[in-house]
PDB file of C-alpha atoms in Angstrom:
ATOM      1  CA  MET A  16       0.257   0.166  -0.132  1.00  0.00           C
ATOM      2  CA  VAL A  17       2.703   2.623   0.444  1.00  0.00           C
ATOM      3  CA  ARG A  18       3.946   1.893  -2.525  1.00  0.00           C
ATOM      4  CA  HIS A  19       0.857   2.734  -4.131  1.00  0.00           C
ATOM      5  CA  THR A  20       0.618   6.008  -2.292  1.00  0.00           C
ATOM      6  CA  LYS A  21       4.553   7.069  -3.426  1.00  0.00           C
ATOM      7  CA  GLU A  22       3.434   5.982  -6.973  1.00  0.00           C
ATOM      8  CA  GLU A  23       0.151   8.031  -6.516  1.00  0.00           C
ATOM      9  CA  ALA A  24       1.656  10.824  -5.376  1.00  0.00           C
ATOM     10  CA  ALA A  25       4.604  10.907  -7.596  1.00  0.00           C
ATOM     11  CA  ILE A  26       1.912  11.423 -10.755  1.00  0.00           C
ATOM     12  CA  THR A  27       0.070  13.583  -9.178  1.00  0.00           C
ATOM     13  CA  ARG A  28       3.358  15.639  -8.642  1.00  0.00           C
ATOM     14  CA  GLU A  29       3.952  15.557 -12.625  1.00  0.00           C
ATOM     15  CA  HIS A  30       0.383  16.487 -13.235  1.00  0.00           C
ATOM     16  CA  LEU A  31       0.689  19.604 -11.017  1.00  0.00           C
ATOM     17  CA  LEU A  32       3.844  20.363 -13.251  1.00  0.00           C
ATOM     18  CA  ASP A  33       2.499  19.464 -16.316  1.00  0.00           C
ATOM     19  CA  THR A  34      -0.309  21.586 -15.366  1.00  0.00           C
ATOM     20  CA  ALA A  35       2.050  24.760 -14.152  1.00  0.00           C
ATOM     21  CA  GLU A  36       3.719  24.764 -17.433  1.00  0.00           C
ATOM     22  CA  VAL A  37       0.406  25.737 -19.539  1.00  0.00           C
ATOM     23  CA  VAL A  38      -0.518  27.739 -16.952  1.00  0.00           C
ATOM     24  CA  PHE A  39       2.709  30.129 -16.838  1.00  0.00           C
ATOM     25  CA  LEU A  40       3.136  30.105 -20.418  1.00  0.00           C
ATOM     26  CA  ARG A  41      -0.467  30.592 -21.284  1.00  0.00           C
ATOM     27  CA  GLU A  42      -0.816  33.810 -18.165  1.00  0.00           C
ATOM     28  CA  GLY A  43       3.003  34.218 -17.287  1.00  0.00           C
ATOM     29  CA  VAL A  44       4.752  32.812 -13.661  1.00  0.00           C
ATOM     30  CA  ALA A  45       4.308  36.543 -12.104  1.00  0.00           C
ATOM     31  CA  ARG A  46       0.443  36.801 -12.370  1.00  0.00           C
ATOM     32  CA  THR A  47      -0.294  32.650 -11.765  1.00  0.00           C
ATOM     33  CA  SER A  48      -0.537  31.885  -8.249  1.00  0.00           C
ATOM     34  CA  LEU A  49      -0.980  27.880  -7.090  1.00  0.00           C
ATOM     35  CA  GLN A  50      -4.268  28.441  -6.372  1.00  0.00           C
ATOM     36  CA  ARG A  51      -4.503  28.972 -10.037  1.00  0.00           C
ATOM     37  CA  ILE A  52      -2.119  26.069 -10.629  1.00  0.00           C
ATOM     38  CA  ALA A  53      -4.176  23.686  -8.243  1.00  0.00           C
ATOM     39  CA  ASP A  54      -7.544  24.571  -9.609  1.00  0.00           C
ATOM     40  CA  GLU A  55      -6.681  24.075 -13.197  1.00  0.00           C
ATOM     41  CA  ALA A  56      -5.395  20.965 -12.087  1.00  0.00           C
ATOM     42  CA  GLY A  57      -8.801  19.738 -10.785  1.00  0.00           C
ATOM     43  CA  LEU A  58      -7.227  19.855  -7.053  1.00  0.00           C
ATOM     44  CA  THR A  59      -7.233  21.379  -3.628  1.00  0.00           C
ATOM     45  CA  ARG A  60      -4.712  24.019  -2.256  1.00  0.00           C
ATOM     46  CA  GLY A  61      -3.980  21.742   0.187  1.00  0.00           C
ATOM     47  CA  ALA A  62      -2.850  19.036  -2.505  1.00  0.00           C
ATOM     48  CA  ILE A  63      -0.265  21.424  -4.093  1.00  0.00           C
ATOM     49  CA  TYR A  64       1.188  22.853  -0.734  1.00  0.00           C
ATOM     50  CA  TRP A  65       1.488  19.022  -0.231  1.00  0.00           C
ATOM     51  CA  HIS A  66       4.318  18.501  -3.169  1.00  0.00           C
ATOM     52  CA  PHE A  67       5.273  22.549  -3.164  1.00  0.00           C
ATOM     53  CA  LYS A  68       5.480  24.914  -0.630  1.00  0.00           C
ATOM     54  CA  ASP A  69       5.777  28.304  -2.804  1.00  0.00           C
ATOM     55  CA  LYS A  70       5.784  29.340  -6.667  1.00  0.00           C
ATOM     56  CA  VAL A  71       9.443  29.203  -6.845  1.00  0.00           C
ATOM     57  CA  GLU A  72       9.772  25.308  -5.651  1.00  0.00           C
ATOM     58  CA  VAL A  73       6.680  24.945  -9.174  1.00  0.00           C
ATOM     59  CA  PHE A  74       9.166  26.747 -11.318  1.00  0.00           C
ATOM     60  CA  ASN A  75      12.828  25.500 -10.071  1.00  0.00           C
ATOM     61  CA  ALA A  76      10.994  21.939 -10.242  1.00  0.00           C
ATOM     62  CA  MET A  77       9.690  22.358 -13.801  1.00  0.00           C
ATOM     63  CA  MET A  78      12.676  23.811 -14.868  1.00  0.00           C
ATOM     64  CA  GLU A  79      14.424  20.769 -13.510  1.00  0.00           C
ATOM     65  CA  ARG A  80      12.705  18.799 -15.543  1.00  0.00           C
ATOM     66  CA  VAL A  81      14.197  19.456 -19.186  1.00  0.00           C
ATOM     67  CA  ARG A  82      17.647  19.987 -20.410  1.00  0.00           C
ATOM     68  CA  LEU A  83      18.047  23.294 -22.022  1.00  0.00           C
ATOM     69  CA  PRO A  84      18.936  23.605 -25.809  1.00  0.00           C
ATOM     70  CA  CYS A  85      22.633  24.653 -25.655  1.00  0.00           C
ATOM     71  CA  GLU A  86      22.949  22.039 -22.595  1.00  0.00           C
ATOM     72  CA  GLU A  87      22.227  19.359 -24.893  1.00  0.00           C
ATOM     73  CA  ALA A  88      24.584  20.645 -27.452  1.00  0.00           C
ATOM     74  CA  HIS A  89      27.363  19.668 -24.525  1.00  0.00           C
ATOM     75  CA  ASP A  90      26.309  16.628 -24.010  1.00  0.00           C
ATOM     76  CA  ALA A  91      26.534  16.129 -27.658  1.00  0.00           C
ATOM     77  CA  GLN A  92      30.152  17.279 -28.391  1.00  0.00           C
ATOM     78  CA  ALA A  93      32.903  16.318 -26.357  1.00  0.00           C
ATOM     79  CA  LEU A  94      35.302  18.409 -28.527  1.00  0.00           C
ATOM     80  CA  GLY A  95      37.082  15.185 -28.769  1.00  0.00           C
ATOM     81  CA  LEU A  96      38.956  17.011 -31.693  1.00  0.00           C
ATOM     82  CA  THR A  97      41.335  14.456 -33.908  1.00  0.00           C
ATOM     83  CA  GLN A  98      43.603  14.946 -36.751  1.00  0.00           C
ATOM     84  CA  ASP A  99      40.776  13.299 -38.855  1.00  0.00           C
ATOM     85  CA  THR A 100      37.921  15.400 -37.413  1.00  0.00           C
ATOM     86  CA  ASP A 101      36.799  18.526 -39.581  1.00  0.00           C
ATOM     87  CA  PRO A 102      36.351  21.205 -37.330  1.00  0.00           C
ATOM     88  CA  VAL A 103      33.694  23.058 -39.491  1.00  0.00           C
ATOM     89  CA  GLU A 104      31.460  19.637 -39.583  1.00  0.00           C
ATOM     90  CA  ALA A 105      31.957  19.628 -36.095  1.00  0.00           C
ATOM     91  CA  LEU A 106      30.714  23.467 -35.776  1.00  0.00           C
ATOM     92  CA  ARG A 107      27.889  22.435 -38.048  1.00  0.00           C
ATOM     93  CA  ASP A 108      26.509  19.333 -35.859  1.00  0.00           C
ATOM     94  CA  PHE A 109      27.683  21.302 -32.861  1.00  0.00           C
ATOM     95  CA  ALA A 110      24.847  24.033 -34.033  1.00  0.00           C
ATOM     96  CA  TRP A 111      22.336  22.095 -35.206  1.00  0.00           C
ATOM     97  CA  VAL A 112      21.898  20.070 -31.565  1.00  0.00           C
ATOM     98  CA  PRO A 113      20.555  23.135 -29.624  1.00  0.00           C
ATOM     99  CA  ILE A 114      18.002  23.791 -32.592  1.00  0.00           C
ATOM    100  CA  ALA A 115      16.643  19.898 -32.945  1.00  0.00           C
ATOM    101  CA  ARG A 116      16.152  19.817 -29.269  1.00  0.00           C
ATOM    102  CA  MET A 117      13.934  23.001 -30.089  1.00  0.00           C
ATOM    103  CA  LEU A 118      11.840  21.876 -32.821  1.00  0.00           C
ATOM    104  CA  ASP A 119      11.755  17.818 -32.173  1.00  0.00           C
ATOM    105  CA  ASP A 120      10.851  18.284 -27.733  1.00  0.00           C
ATOM    106  CA  ALA A 121       7.687  20.073 -27.337  1.00  0.00           C
ATOM    107  CA  ARG A 122       8.459  20.244 -23.399  1.00  0.00           C
ATOM    108  CA  THR A 123      11.460  21.817 -23.986  1.00  0.00           C
ATOM    109  CA  ARG A 124      10.736  23.975 -26.177  1.00  0.00           C
ATOM    110  CA  ARG A 125       7.476  25.383 -23.884  1.00  0.00           C
ATOM    111  CA  VAL A 126       9.522  25.731 -20.457  1.00  0.00           C
ATOM    112  CA  PHE A 127      11.991  27.084 -22.773  1.00  0.00           C
ATOM    113  CA  THR A 128       9.305  29.826 -23.521  1.00  0.00           C
ATOM    114  CA  ILE A 129       8.333  29.777 -20.297  1.00  0.00           C
ATOM    115  CA  ALA A 130      12.064  30.761 -18.984  1.00  0.00           C
ATOM    116  CA  ILE A 131      12.589  33.343 -21.677  1.00  0.00           C
ATOM    117  CA  HIS A 132       9.796  35.241 -22.362  1.00  0.00           C
ATOM    118  CA  CYS A 133       7.082  34.626 -19.701  1.00  0.00           C
ATOM    119  CA  THR A 134       9.519  35.016 -16.452  1.00  0.00           C
ATOM    120  CA  GLU A 135       9.973  38.257 -13.938  1.00  0.00           C
ATOM    121  CA  TYR A 136      13.430  36.515 -12.317  1.00  0.00           C
ATOM    122  CA  SER A 137      13.362  37.242  -8.598  1.00  0.00           C
ATOM    123  CA  ASP A 138      16.502  36.504  -6.041  1.00  0.00           C
ATOM    124  CA  GLU A 139      14.459  33.153  -5.552  1.00  0.00           C
ATOM    125  CA  MET A 140      14.201  32.410  -9.388  1.00  0.00           C
ATOM    126  CA  ARG A 141      17.819  33.368 -10.496  1.00  0.00           C
ATOM    127  CA  PRO A 142      19.398  30.130 -10.413  1.00  0.00           C
ATOM    128  CA  ALA A 143      17.356  29.414 -13.360  1.00  0.00           C
ATOM    129  CA  LEU A 144      18.581  32.550 -15.248  1.00  0.00           C
ATOM    130  CA  GLU A 145      21.965  31.680 -14.030  1.00  0.00           C
ATOM    131  CA  ARG A 146      21.928  28.595 -15.277  1.00  0.00           C
ATOM    132  CA  HIS A 147      20.723  29.462 -18.734  1.00  0.00           C
ATOM    133  CA  MET A 148      23.545  31.659 -19.251  1.00  0.00           C
ATOM    134  CA  ALA A 149      25.850  29.483 -18.487  1.00  0.00           C
ATOM    135  CA  ALA A 150      25.320  27.070 -20.624  1.00  0.00           C
ATOM    136  CA  MET A 151      24.857  29.458 -23.502  1.00  0.00           C
ATOM    137  CA  GLU A 152      28.831  30.950 -22.358  1.00  0.00           C
ATOM    138  CA  GLU A 153      29.649  27.510 -22.341  1.00  0.00           C
ATOM    139  CA  PHE A 154      28.234  26.524 -26.076  1.00  0.00           C
ATOM    140  CA  ARG A 155      30.304  30.050 -26.973  1.00  0.00           C
ATOM    141  CA  SER A 156      33.375  28.511 -25.735  1.00  0.00           C
ATOM    142  CA  ARG A 157      33.157  25.890 -27.488  1.00  0.00           C
ATOM    143  CA  ALA A 158      32.510  27.229 -30.411  1.00  0.00           C
ATOM    144  CA  GLU A 159      35.432  29.421 -30.081  1.00  0.00           C
ATOM    145  CA  ARG A 160      37.293  26.246 -29.792  1.00  0.00           C
ATOM    146  CA  LEU A 161      36.044  24.749 -33.111  1.00  0.00           C
ATOM    147  CA  ILE A 162      36.390  27.935 -34.517  1.00  0.00           C
ATOM    148  CA  ALA A 163      40.104  28.171 -33.896  1.00  0.00           C
ATOM    149  CA  ALA A 164      40.990  24.475 -35.041  1.00  0.00           C
ATOM    150  CA  GLY A 165      39.352  25.375 -38.124  1.00  0.00           C
ATOM    151  CA  GLN A 166      41.806  28.263 -38.627  1.00  0.00           C
ATOM    152  CA  ALA A 167      44.366  26.816 -37.219  1.00  0.00           C
ATOM    153  CA  ARG A 168      43.826  23.512 -40.717  1.00  0.00           C
ATOM    154  CA  GLY A 169      43.141  26.635 -42.950  1.00  0.00           C
ATOM    155  CA  LEU A 170      39.544  25.902 -43.220  1.00  0.00           C
ATOM    156  CA  LEU A 171      38.840  29.119 -41.561  1.00  0.00           C
ATOM    157  CA  ASP A 172      40.023  33.079 -42.534  1.00  0.00           C
ATOM    158  CA  ALA A 173      42.308  33.652 -39.726  1.00  0.00           C
ATOM    159  CA  ALA A 174      42.363  37.387 -39.999  1.00  0.00           C
ATOM    160  CA  ILE A 175      38.973  37.199 -38.112  1.00  0.00           C
ATOM    161  CA  SER A 176      39.125  36.538 -34.358  1.00  0.00           C
ATOM    162  CA  ALA A 177      38.039  33.539 -32.960  1.00  0.00           C
ATOM    163  CA  ARG A 178      36.174  34.869 -29.962  1.00  0.00           C
ATOM    164  CA  SER A 179      34.320  37.678 -32.221  1.00  0.00           C
ATOM    165  CA  ALA A 180      33.761  35.078 -34.354  1.00  0.00           C
ATOM    166  CA  SER A 181      32.303  32.778 -31.787  1.00  0.00           C
ATOM    167  CA  ILE A 182      29.930  35.368 -30.209  1.00  0.00           C
ATOM    168  CA  GLY A 183      28.356  36.348 -33.816  1.00  0.00           C
ATOM    169  CA  PHE A 184      27.656  32.475 -33.947  1.00  0.00           C
ATOM    170  CA  ILE A 185      25.915  32.582 -30.166  1.00  0.00           C
ATOM    171  CA  ALA A 186      23.762  35.213 -31.391  1.00  0.00           C
ATOM    172  CA  LEU A 187      22.925  33.273 -34.420  1.00  0.00           C
ATOM    173  CA  ILE A 188      21.985  30.313 -32.688  1.00  0.00           C
ATOM    174  CA  ASP A 189      20.112  32.341 -29.761  1.00  0.00           C
ATOM    175  CA  GLY A 190      18.264  34.452 -32.405  1.00  0.00           C
ATOM    176  CA  LEU A 191      17.051  30.883 -33.923  1.00  0.00           C
ATOM    177  CA  LEU A 192      16.232  29.466 -30.626  1.00  0.00           C
ATOM    178  CA  SER A 193      14.020  32.497 -30.221  1.00  0.00           C
ATOM    179  CA  ARG A 194      12.185  32.295 -33.232  1.00  0.00           C
ATOM    180  CA  ALA A 195      11.552  29.190 -32.080  1.00  0.00           C
ATOM    181  CA  THR A 196       9.499  30.041 -29.404  1.00  0.00           C
ATOM    182  CA  LEU A 197       7.845  32.964 -30.416  1.00  0.00           C
ATOM    183  CA  LEU A 198       6.211  31.690 -33.872  1.00  0.00           C
ATOM    184  CA  PRO A 199       4.984  28.015 -34.978  1.00  0.00           C
ATOM    185  CA  ILE A 200       7.148  25.419 -35.670  1.00  0.00           C
ATOM    186  CA  GLU A 201       6.378  25.045 -39.764  1.00  0.00           C
ATOM    187  CA  ALA A 202       7.621  22.448 -42.464  1.00  0.00           C
ATOM    188  CA  GLY A 203      10.069  24.859 -43.757  1.00  0.00           C
ATOM    189  CA  ASP A 204      11.946  25.502 -40.902  1.00  0.00           C
ATOM    190  CA  VAL A 205      14.793  22.882 -40.668  1.00  0.00           C
ATOM    191  CA  GLU A 206      15.273  23.869 -44.285  1.00  0.00           C
ATOM    192  CA  GLY A 207      15.426  27.547 -43.206  1.00  0.00           C
ATOM    193  CA  TYR A 208      17.436  27.472 -40.022  1.00  0.00           C
ATOM    194  CA  ARG A 209      20.045  24.919 -41.425  1.00  0.00           C
ATOM    195  CA  GLY A 210      20.564  27.879 -44.407  1.00  0.00           C
ATOM    196  CA  GLY A 211      20.855  30.156 -41.786  1.00  0.00           C
ATOM    197  CA  ILE A 212      23.769  28.392 -40.078  1.00  0.00           C
ATOM    198  CA  GLU A 213      25.056  27.871 -43.237  1.00  0.00           C
ATOM    199  CA  VAL A 214      25.834  31.582 -44.551  1.00  0.00           C
ATOM    200  CA  PHE A 215      27.187  32.381 -41.453  1.00  0.00           C
ATOM    201  CA  LEU A 216      29.823  29.640 -42.126  1.00  0.00           C
ATOM    202  CA  ARG A 217      30.522  30.411 -45.375  1.00  0.00           C
ATOM    203  CA  GLY A 218      31.040  33.757 -44.008  1.00  0.00           C
ATOM    204  CA  LEU A 219      33.965  32.479 -41.928  1.00  0.00           C
ATOM    205  CA  ARG A 220      35.603  30.151 -44.512  1.00  0.00           C
ATOM    206  CA  GLN A 221      39.379  30.768 -46.225  1.00  0.00           C
ATOM    207  CA  ASP A 222      38.032  30.443 -49.302  1.00  0.00           C
ATOM    208  CA  GLU A 223      34.495  30.551 -50.257  1.00  0.00           C
ATOM    209  CA  SER A 224      34.696  28.355 -53.241  1.00  0.00           C
ATOM    210  CA  LYS A 225      35.397  25.544 -51.045  1.00  0.00           C
ATOM    211  CA  VAL A 226      31.787  25.772 -50.034  1.00  0.00           C
TER     212      VAL A 226
END
């Protein structure tokens, strides 16, 4: 019986977090109360307080259920460059991981949208923002290493600062991720997003005729 009760509690907790995602996305975190989440979930105020002490705890638990797009890229790209690795191909693949995550995973897209557009960060919620910023900076840093490797092998223009190029790179990815949160996902988005990445890479090449 204890096991069954724990299973039911876990199911209820997940249901509350699923509901919180929907309400936060629709109404914004600041305008959402625990009572509103409980009502939407078809549960009592006491039920939600049994699982969460306040809205900040709900928000943080919601954030913990997903990998942020750029965090997904960190896992996918270990930067184990060898003599046989094409750093430009690696950079292209690296760029696509967070975009694919946003396009393919509805929960990631929903939670990322809440984090970027629907949250006014208080001190208690700031760790979620800092997590996002740290993931973006790590993404930029890894891109800088790939760009520098491409320059060292004569594949990318060494006259361009690798750091400056990486800042432009993260700005591009951040812009594409933001676009995916603001507009419905359409059939041509994959081609369009890949095309945007290719245009950027073409601008970094030592010799554009090699594209």
